[in-house]
Amino acid sequence: MRASYIITVLIFVFTGDASSTAIPSETKIAKMTSVQGSSKRFLRSYDLNDLSRDNEERTIIEPAEVDEILGINEANRLMHPDRIDEIFGGLEDGKILGKIDRTTIDSLYDSPRADYKQVFAQWMGDGVSPTELTNFIKSHAALKQKYTWVATMYEGFRCVDEIFARLNGKILGKIDKNTIDGLRGSSSNHRKKGFAQWKEDGVSPNALTNFIESNPALKNAYSWAATMYNGFMNRAQ
């Protein structure tokens, strides 16, 4: 009797534990099923796949559209080398300002200093205005891209020439333009002779440096001369 009672109690305990653990599991499964089902209904109602596809279609821009938006095609056309041919073809006698042909201007690139000085002197003799040349070149994108350096150099050349004219042809009343131009790119011995003559003529290194640096055109053209003359005088002491 006692043994059967113990067996009955054990059966009750194990049965109770099993049912207690099963109930939460079933409840949890039911809840998960409910949530998953509602999630599927939510996704179906909004059809997110379609939204993603539509969004991709809206954000994709063709390269041609980008070029059109930024004006790249038009910029390329304006700066294309063929455009330069068109511009010169439409000029009187094929010359800028009626005086400068393309062959001449192209030949100046990487030419020796003496060559473009000779050409610039000819332009000055022909009455080519630095301002007019600069404005004309900058008025066309293709010319601006290729020939701005010419306008800049000619403007500097003209300014320097006008400065020497106001100085009666000599810096500090002692150094003429031909002499200082002749020293650039010359041999070391030739420069030493030139600097020795300046020293004999009483040219002060500081006075020369200050005068050259006082004018942007002179500074751009002759700062090298002031620097080298200062070095020469320091070594001579």
Short mmCIF file of C-alpha atoms in Angstrom, two decimals:
data_model
loop_
_atom_site.label_atom_id
_atom_site.label_comp_id
_atom_site.label_asym_id
_atom_site.label_seq_id
_atom_site.Cartn_x
_atom_site.Cartn_y
_atom_site.Cartn_z
CA MET A 1 0.00 0.00 0.00
CA ARG A 2 2.76 2.34 0.99
CA ALA A 3 4.72 1.48 -2.13
CA SER A 4 1.78 2.16 -4.41
CA TYR A 5 1.31 5.56 -2.73
CA ILE A 6 4.90 6.55 -3.45
CA ILE A 7 4.56 5.49 -7.08
CA THR A 8 1.39 7.54 -7.40
CA VAL A 9 3.15 10.65 -6.01
CA LEU A 10 6.11 10.24 -8.35
CA ILE A 11 3.81 9.92 -11.36
CA PHE A 12 2.02 13.11 -10.32
CA VAL A 13 5.27 15.05 -9.89
CA PHE A 14 6.71 14.05 -13.26
CA THR A 15 3.40 14.60 -15.02
CA GLY A 16 3.10 18.05 -13.46
CA ASP A 17 6.64 19.09 -14.51
CA ALA A 18 6.11 17.95 -18.06
CA SER A 19 2.87 19.85 -18.45
CA SER A 20 4.35 22.98 -16.83
CA THR A 21 7.24 23.02 -19.26
CA ALA A 22 5.08 22.25 -22.26
CA ILE A 23 2.60 25.05 -21.72
CA PRO A 24 5.10 27.96 -21.97
CA SER A 25 6.69 26.37 -25.03
CA GLU A 26 3.36 26.13 -26.80
CA THR A 27 2.53 29.69 -25.82
CA LYS A 28 5.88 30.93 -27.09
CA ILE A 29 5.43 29.11 -30.40
CA ALA A 30 1.97 30.56 -30.76
CA LYS A 31 3.28 34.08 -30.16
CA MET A 32 6.14 33.63 -32.64
CA THR A 33 3.75 32.29 -35.25
CA SER A 34 1.51 35.30 -34.70
CA VAL A 35 4.37 37.80 -35.03
CA GLN A 36 5.81 36.12 -38.12
CA GLY A 37 2.42 36.05 -39.73
CA SER A 38 1.83 39.73 -39.07
CA SER A 39 5.33 40.54 -40.40
CA LYS A 40 4.56 38.74 -43.64
CA ARG A 41 1.29 40.62 -43.96
CA PHE A 42 3.17 43.93 -43.33
CA LEU A 43 5.76 43.21 -46.00
CA ARG A 44 3.11 42.12 -48.48
CA SER A 45 1.01 45.22 -47.86
CA TYR A 46 3.93 47.57 -48.60
CA ASP A 47 5.69 45.36 -51.16
CA LEU A 48 9.21 46.51 -50.22
CA ASN A 49 10.77 44.72 -53.16
CA ASP A 50 8.87 46.97 -55.53
CA LEU A 51 9.91 50.04 -53.53
CA SER A 52 13.59 49.10 -53.79
CA ARG A 53 13.28 48.52 -57.52
CA ASP A 54 11.50 51.84 -58.04
CA ASN A 55 14.10 53.63 -55.91
CA GLU A 56 16.94 52.18 -57.99
CA GLU A 57 15.25 53.35 -61.16
CA ARG A 58 14.93 56.86 -59.76
CA THR A 59 18.55 57.11 -58.58
CA ILE A 60 20.31 55.72 -61.67
CA ILE A 61 21.56 58.57 -63.94
CA GLU A 62 23.06 57.85 -67.32
CA PRO A 63 26.55 59.30 -68.10
CA ALA A 64 25.07 61.32 -70.94
CA GLU A 65 22.70 62.98 -68.48
CA VAL A 66 25.60 63.87 -66.18
CA ASP A 67 27.47 65.46 -69.11
CA GLU A 68 24.37 67.43 -70.01
CA ILE A 69 23.81 68.61 -66.43
CA LEU A 70 27.42 69.77 -66.00
CA GLY A 71 27.75 71.14 -69.52
CA ILE A 72 30.76 68.90 -70.18
CA ASN A 73 29.92 68.28 -73.83
CA GLU A 74 29.71 72.00 -74.54
CA ALA A 75 32.96 72.66 -72.66
CA ASN A 76 34.74 69.93 -74.62
CA ARG A 77 33.48 71.41 -77.88
CA LEU A 78 34.66 74.90 -76.98
CA MET A 79 38.15 73.73 -75.96
CA HIS A 80 38.68 71.12 -78.67
CA PRO A 81 41.78 71.74 -80.84
CA ASP A 82 39.54 71.86 -83.92
CA ARG A 83 37.87 74.90 -82.40
CA ILE A 84 41.18 76.80 -82.69
CA ASP A 85 41.21 76.10 -86.43
CA GLU A 86 37.66 77.47 -86.65
CA ILE A 87 38.59 80.63 -84.77
CA PHE A 88 41.66 81.42 -86.90
CA GLY A 89 39.67 80.56 -90.03
CA GLY A 90 37.14 83.24 -89.14
CA LEU A 91 39.73 85.98 -88.51
CA GLU A 92 40.82 88.63 -90.98
CA ASP A 93 43.78 87.16 -92.90
CA GLY A 94 43.76 84.35 -90.33
CA LYS A 95 45.49 86.60 -87.78
CA ILE A 96 44.71 87.62 -84.20
CA LEU A 97 44.01 91.37 -84.16
CA GLY A 98 44.88 91.24 -87.86
CA LYS A 99 48.59 90.98 -86.97
CA ILE A 100 49.50 87.66 -85.29
CA ASP A 101 49.28 84.43 -87.30
CA ARG A 102 48.99 81.00 -85.73
CA THR A 103 52.29 79.68 -87.10
CA THR A 104 54.21 82.47 -85.38
CA ILE A 105 52.46 82.11 -82.06
CA ASP A 106 52.90 78.30 -82.07
CA SER A 107 56.61 78.61 -82.88
CA LEU A 108 57.23 80.56 -79.66
CA TYR A 109 56.47 77.61 -77.39
CA ASP A 110 59.74 76.30 -75.91
CA SER A 111 61.73 78.61 -78.19
CA PRO A 112 64.93 80.34 -77.00
CA ARG A 113 64.49 83.62 -75.14
CA ALA A 114 66.11 85.56 -77.96
CA ASP A 115 63.49 84.28 -80.42
CA TYR A 116 60.40 85.38 -78.56
CA LYS A 117 62.03 88.70 -77.63
CA GLN A 118 62.51 89.33 -81.34
CA VAL A 119 58.90 88.37 -82.08
CA PHE A 120 57.55 90.49 -79.23
CA ALA A 121 59.59 93.44 -80.48
CA GLN A 122 57.96 92.96 -83.89
CA TRP A 123 54.51 92.89 -82.31
CA MET A 124 55.31 96.12 -80.49
CA GLY A 125 56.40 97.66 -83.78
CA ASP A 126 53.11 96.53 -85.33
CA GLY A 127 51.18 98.21 -82.52
CA VAL A 128 49.88 95.06 -80.81
CA SER A 129 48.37 96.09 -77.48
CA PRO A 130 49.05 93.66 -74.60
CA THR A 131 45.60 94.36 -73.17
CA GLU A 132 43.83 93.74 -76.48
CA LEU A 133 45.78 90.53 -77.04
CA THR A 134 44.97 89.28 -73.53
CA ASN A 135 41.28 90.13 -73.86
CA PHE A 136 40.99 88.45 -77.26
CA ILE A 137 42.68 85.24 -76.11
CA LYS A 138 40.57 85.05 -72.95
CA SER A 139 37.36 85.58 -74.93
CA HIS A 140 37.63 82.08 -76.46
CA ALA A 141 37.91 79.01 -74.23
CA ALA A 142 40.15 77.11 -76.66
CA LEU A 143 42.52 80.06 -77.15
CA LYS A 144 42.57 80.77 -73.42
CA GLN A 145 43.58 77.21 -72.66
CA LYS A 146 46.37 77.13 -75.24
CA TYR A 147 47.71 80.69 -75.53
CA THR A 148 47.31 82.45 -72.17
CA TRP A 149 51.05 82.04 -71.58
CA VAL A 150 51.77 84.08 -74.73
CA ALA A 151 49.57 86.96 -73.59
CA THR A 152 51.17 86.91 -70.13
CA MET A 153 54.73 86.91 -71.48
CA TYR A 154 54.03 89.65 -74.02
CA GLU A 155 52.41 91.81 -71.37
CA GLY A 156 55.49 91.42 -69.15
CA PHE A 157 57.82 92.14 -72.08
CA ARG A 158 55.91 95.28 -73.00
CA CYS A 159 55.85 96.51 -69.40
CA VAL A 160 59.61 96.01 -69.00
CA ASP A 161 60.29 97.79 -72.27
CA GLU A 162 58.13 100.75 -71.22
CA ILE A 163 59.90 100.90 -67.84
CA PHE A 164 63.32 101.12 -69.51
CA ALA A 165 61.98 103.82 -71.80
CA ARG A 166 60.99 105.89 -68.75
CA LEU A 167 64.44 105.23 -67.23
CA ASN A 168 66.18 106.54 -70.35
CA GLY A 169 67.24 102.97 -71.06
CA LYS A 170 69.16 102.24 -67.83
CA ILE A 171 68.43 100.84 -64.37
CA LEU A 172 69.94 103.12 -61.69
CA GLY A 173 71.33 105.11 -64.61
CA LYS A 174 74.02 102.45 -65.14
CA ILE A 175 72.60 99.11 -66.40
CA ASP A 176 71.03 99.03 -69.86
CA LYS A 177 68.48 96.45 -70.96
CA ASN A 178 70.65 94.79 -73.60
CA THR A 179 73.43 94.20 -71.08
CA ILE A 180 71.23 92.62 -68.42
CA ASP A 181 69.38 90.55 -71.03
CA GLY A 182 72.70 89.35 -72.44
CA LEU A 183 73.77 87.93 -69.08
CA ARG A 184 70.83 85.55 -68.80
CA GLY A 185 71.87 82.07 -69.88
CA SER A 186 75.41 83.23 -70.62
CA SER A 187 78.61 81.53 -69.47
CA SER A 188 79.92 82.00 -65.95
CA ASN A 189 82.91 83.99 -67.21
CA HIS A 190 80.67 86.31 -69.22
CA ARG A 191 78.48 87.00 -66.17
CA LYS A 192 81.55 87.67 -63.99
CA LYS A 193 82.79 90.27 -66.48
CA GLY A 194 79.39 91.93 -66.54
CA PHE A 195 79.09 91.99 -62.74
CA ALA A 196 82.67 93.28 -62.44
CA GLN A 197 81.71 96.19 -64.69
CA TRP A 198 78.65 96.94 -62.54
CA LYS A 199 80.88 96.93 -59.45
CA GLU A 200 83.31 99.30 -61.13
CA ASP A 201 80.39 101.57 -62.08
CA GLY A 202 79.36 101.68 -58.41
CA VAL A 203 76.17 99.62 -58.65
CA SER A 204 75.02 98.78 -55.12
CA PRO A 205 73.64 95.21 -54.73
CA ASN A 206 71.00 96.43 -52.28
CA ALA A 207 69.97 99.34 -54.50
CA LEU A 208 69.68 97.01 -57.51
CA THR A 209 67.64 94.46 -55.54
CA ASN A 210 65.29 97.08 -54.11
CA PHE A 211 64.73 98.71 -57.48
CA ILE A 212 64.00 95.43 -59.28
CA GLU A 213 61.66 94.18 -56.54
CA SER A 214 59.77 97.49 -56.52
CA ASN A 215 58.09 96.62 -59.83
CA PRO A 216 56.33 93.28 -60.51
CA ALA A 217 57.38 93.23 -64.18
CA LEU A 218 61.04 93.88 -63.37
CA LYS A 219 60.94 91.41 -60.49
CA ASN A 220 59.57 88.71 -62.75
CA ALA A 221 62.14 89.44 -65.47
CA TYR A 222 65.29 90.26 -63.50
CA SER A 223 65.16 88.97 -59.92
CA TRP A 224 67.73 86.36 -61.00
CA ALA A 225 70.17 89.16 -61.92
CA ALA A 226 69.84 90.84 -58.52
CA THR A 227 70.35 87.52 -56.72
CA MET A 228 73.42 86.58 -58.76
CA TYR A 229 74.97 90.04 -58.44
CA ASN A 230 74.52 89.91 -54.66
CA GLY A 231 76.29 86.54 -54.63
CA PHE A 232 79.09 87.91 -56.79
CA MET A 233 79.64 90.88 -54.47
CA ASN A 234 79.63 88.69 -51.34
CA ARG A 235 82.32 86.46 -52.81
CA ALA A 236 84.35 89.49 -53.88
CA GLN A 237 84.61 90.82 -50.33
#
